[in-house]
């Protein structure tokens, strides 16, 4: 057991995802049973009571790994000495709000939070942005903290990755952990490209596409299922959850955020996962965009898995999502934020 604590800051901690995150993190579900944690809960004034209530419940759990819980509406206090930041709090799209309005509202949140991270976070800081539009919010936060290496900023597409695995497991009637090599490319939005071209099943014994062809009656049927069912289902799963549940995904999003941080810190081994990272130009993606790729970590941060083939159809889908990210970056530039 470590004697020092890791400071973990959660923004929007009084919200739904915050509530689903806090208790698992405090119980060791993110950093493991040997790392003590100090939690900092950042909220806006309207969310403070909910965050304070969660802090009371955390105390009532008497978690052995939890050293302290601070609730604040000051970003400077919340990020001072922080090693892991989960940026969950964001401005949701309201009635009549255009995409540019949403980007402007969120720039007003992620710009100052990025600056506060730059001013006070610990040297080993890692950031994951969950609040939507997650990729571009991460871009804004990174641009607002020029003193922090940009590879410390990531955005969550692990939920999309897990959704893709879940759909394949059901279609192939296997356990989710029997599927490896799925990749999410692009934006955390309906334009994303969930890719199974490199995916294998049964410990690497078979390509997923061959297993699908066996079950669905041939390669053509498998390709049609991927195009017409799998890709839209994964890419629009967030909207499906909202329609069925009446509000957006919470527990699955919190689970994905925990797995994102756990694997970044603990390492992925040879298996890859998906995360949105700041592009260094990999696969021709313009530098600086926060784009989802297949990634691995050796414990020191996510790195893009390079050298995978993307055929023409895959490239077209990926390029469309990258174009959306470029349009979002341009809209933020027009606001004078970048
Ligand atoms: P929620 O409305 O329940 O909670 C958001 C909380 O953030 C609220 O308590 C609010 O007071 C707080 N907040 C707003 N502005 C803040 C600021 N400037 N600083 C600190 N806190 C602030 O929403 P939720 O269900 O918890 O979802 C949070 C975000 O996560 C949304 O943007 C949602 O779209 C997004 N999301 C992303 C993914 C993903 O995979 N990337 C998945 C699900 C949800
Ligand atoms: C999700 O993917 O569940 C969230 O990003 C919510 C949404 O609007 O899709």
PDB file of N, CA, C and O and ligand atoms in Angstrom, residues 130 132 159-160 163 188 192 235-239 241-242 248-250 252-253, ligand 2:
ATOM      1  N   UNK A 130     -14.878  13.976 -20.326  1.00  0.00           N
ATOM      2  CA  UNK A 130     -16.100  13.183 -20.541  1.00  0.00           C
ATOM      3  C   UNK A 130     -17.214  14.095 -21.059  1.00  0.00           C
ATOM      4  O   UNK A 130     -18.002  13.715 -21.917  1.00  0.00           O
ATOM      5  N   UNK A 132     -19.518  16.558 -22.970  1.00  0.00           N
ATOM      6  CA  UNK A 132     -19.630  16.757 -24.427  1.00  0.00           C
ATOM      7  C   UNK A 132     -19.680  18.232 -24.828  1.00  0.00           C
ATOM      8  O   UNK A 132     -20.152  19.062 -24.067  1.00  0.00           O
ATOM      9  N   UNK A 159     -16.293   4.393 -24.007  1.00  0.00           N
ATOM     10  CA  UNK A 159     -17.689   3.945 -23.981  1.00  0.00           C
ATOM     11  C   UNK A 159     -18.093   3.431 -25.358  1.00  0.00           C
ATOM     12  O   UNK A 159     -18.740   2.385 -25.473  1.00  0.00           O
ATOM     13  N   UNK A 160     -17.705   4.121 -26.410  1.00  0.00           N
ATOM     14  CA  UNK A 160     -18.016   3.671 -27.768  1.00  0.00           C
ATOM     15  C   UNK A 160     -17.335   2.324 -28.042  1.00  0.00           C
ATOM     16  O   UNK A 160     -17.912   1.422 -28.649  1.00  0.00           O
ATOM     17  N   UNK A 163     -19.181  -0.314 -26.225  1.00  0.00           N
ATOM     18  CA  UNK A 163     -20.456  -0.569 -26.906  1.00  0.00           C
ATOM     19  C   UNK A 163     -20.249  -1.471 -28.116  1.00  0.00           C
ATOM     20  O   UNK A 163     -21.047  -2.378 -28.382  1.00  0.00           O
ATOM     21  N   UNK A 188     -16.309  11.511 -30.828  1.00  0.00           N
ATOM     22  CA  UNK A 188     -17.347  10.893 -29.993  1.00  0.00           C
ATOM     23  C   UNK A 188     -18.681  11.527 -30.386  1.00  0.00           C
ATOM     24  O   UNK A 188     -19.203  12.428 -29.724  1.00  0.00           O
ATOM     25  N   UNK A 192     -18.601   8.965 -35.733  1.00  0.00           N
ATOM     26  CA  UNK A 192     -17.467   8.067 -35.408  1.00  0.00           C
ATOM     27  C   UNK A 192     -17.485   6.821 -36.294  1.00  0.00           C
ATOM     28  O   UNK A 192     -18.526   6.411 -36.811  1.00  0.00           O
ATOM     29  N   UNK A 235     -22.673   3.971 -33.153  1.00  0.00           N
ATOM     30  CA  UNK A 235     -22.460   5.419 -33.286  1.00  0.00           C
ATOM     31  C   UNK A 235     -23.621   6.219 -32.699  1.00  0.00           C
ATOM     32  O   UNK A 235     -23.424   7.345 -32.232  1.00  0.00           O
ATOM     33  N   UNK A 236     -24.821   5.625 -32.727  1.00  0.00           N
ATOM     34  CA  UNK A 236     -25.998   6.354 -32.220  1.00  0.00           C
ATOM     35  C   UNK A 236     -26.509   5.769 -30.899  1.00  0.00           C
ATOM     36  O   UNK A 236     -27.662   5.989 -30.528  1.00  0.00           O
ATOM     37  N   UNK A 237     -25.687   4.995 -30.230  1.00  0.00           N
ATOM     38  CA  UNK A 237     -26.127   4.347 -28.998  1.00  0.00           C
ATOM     39  C   UNK A 237     -26.473   5.380 -27.923  1.00  0.00           C
ATOM     40  O   UNK A 237     -27.390   5.172 -27.125  1.00  0.00           O
ATOM     41  N   UNK A 238     -25.724   6.488 -27.898  1.00  0.00           N
ATOM     42  CA  UNK A 238     -26.018   7.521 -26.900  1.00  0.00           C
ATOM     43  C   UNK A 238     -27.457   8.010 -27.052  1.00  0.00           C
ATOM     44  O   UNK A 238     -28.183   8.155 -26.060  1.00  0.00           O
ATOM     45  N   UNK A 239     -27.875   8.234 -28.300  1.00  0.00           N
ATOM     46  CA  UNK A 239     -29.242   8.715 -28.548  1.00  0.00           C
ATOM     47  C   UNK A 239     -30.257   7.627 -28.200  1.00  0.00           C
ATOM     48  O   UNK A 239     -31.341   7.926 -27.664  1.00  0.00           O
ATOM     49  N   UNK A 241     -29.941   5.356 -25.870  1.00  0.00           N
ATOM     50  CA  UNK A 241     -30.060   5.313 -24.400  1.00  0.00           C
ATOM     51  C   UNK A 241     -30.954   6.464 -23.924  1.00  0.00           C
ATOM     52  O   UNK A 241     -31.832   6.278 -23.073  1.00  0.00           O
ATOM     53  N   UNK A 242     -30.742   7.638 -24.497  1.00  0.00           N
ATOM     54  CA  UNK A 242     -31.557   8.799 -24.087  1.00  0.00           C
ATOM     55  C   UNK A 242     -33.039   8.512 -24.361  1.00  0.00           C
ATOM     56  O   UNK A 242     -33.906   8.767 -23.527  1.00  0.00           O
ATOM     57  N   UNK A 248     -29.402  10.643 -20.474  1.00  0.00           N
ATOM     58  CA  UNK A 248     -28.250  10.063 -21.159  1.00  0.00           C
ATOM     59  C   UNK A 248     -27.536   9.042 -20.275  1.00  0.00           C
ATOM     60  O   UNK A 248     -27.772   8.945 -19.069  1.00  0.00           O
ATOM     61  N   UNK A 249     -26.668   8.269 -20.905  1.00  0.00           N
ATOM     62  CA  UNK A 249     -25.976   7.168 -20.240  1.00  0.00           C
ATOM     63  C   UNK A 249     -25.222   7.685 -19.024  1.00  0.00           C
ATOM     64  O   UNK A 249     -24.616   8.755 -19.068  1.00  0.00           O
ATOM     65  N   UNK A 250     -25.253   6.926 -17.959  1.00  0.00           N
ATOM     66  CA  UNK A 250     -24.592   7.349 -16.722  1.00  0.00           C
ATOM     67  C   UNK A 250     -23.623   6.261 -16.239  1.00  0.00           C
ATOM     68  O   UNK A 250     -22.405   6.452 -16.250  1.00  0.00           O
ATOM     69  N   UNK A 252     -22.747   3.402 -17.539  1.00  0.00           N
ATOM     70  CA  UNK A 252     -21.826   2.893 -18.569  1.00  0.00           C
ATOM     71  C   UNK A 252     -20.757   3.932 -18.904  1.00  0.00           C
ATOM     72  O   UNK A 252     -19.608   3.579 -19.204  1.00  0.00           O
ATOM     73  N   UNK A 253     -21.129   5.221 -18.820  1.00  0.00           N
ATOM     74  CA  UNK A 253     -20.147   6.277 -19.074  1.00  0.00           C
ATOM     75  C   UNK A 253     -19.130   6.332 -17.936  1.00  0.00           C
ATOM     76  O   UNK A 253     -17.918   6.433 -18.162  1.00  0.00           O
TER      77      UNK A 253
HETATM   78  C1  LIG B   2     -23.318   9.012 -24.890  1.00  0.00           C
HETATM   79  O1  LIG B   2     -22.584   8.616 -25.815  1.00  0.00           O
HETATM   80  O2  LIG B   2     -24.065   8.247 -24.261  1.00  0.00           O
HETATM   81  C2  LIG B   2     -23.277  10.469 -24.510  1.00  0.00           C
HETATM   82  O3  LIG B   2     -22.276  11.136 -25.215  1.00  0.00           O
HETATM   83  C3  LIG B   2     -24.596  11.123 -24.588  1.00  0.00           C
HETATM   84  C4  LIG B   2     -25.021  11.469 -25.989  1.00  0.00           C
HETATM   85  O4  LIG B   2     -25.516  12.597 -26.175  1.00  0.00           O
HETATM   86  O5  LIG B   2     -24.850  10.656 -26.896  1.00  0.00           O
END
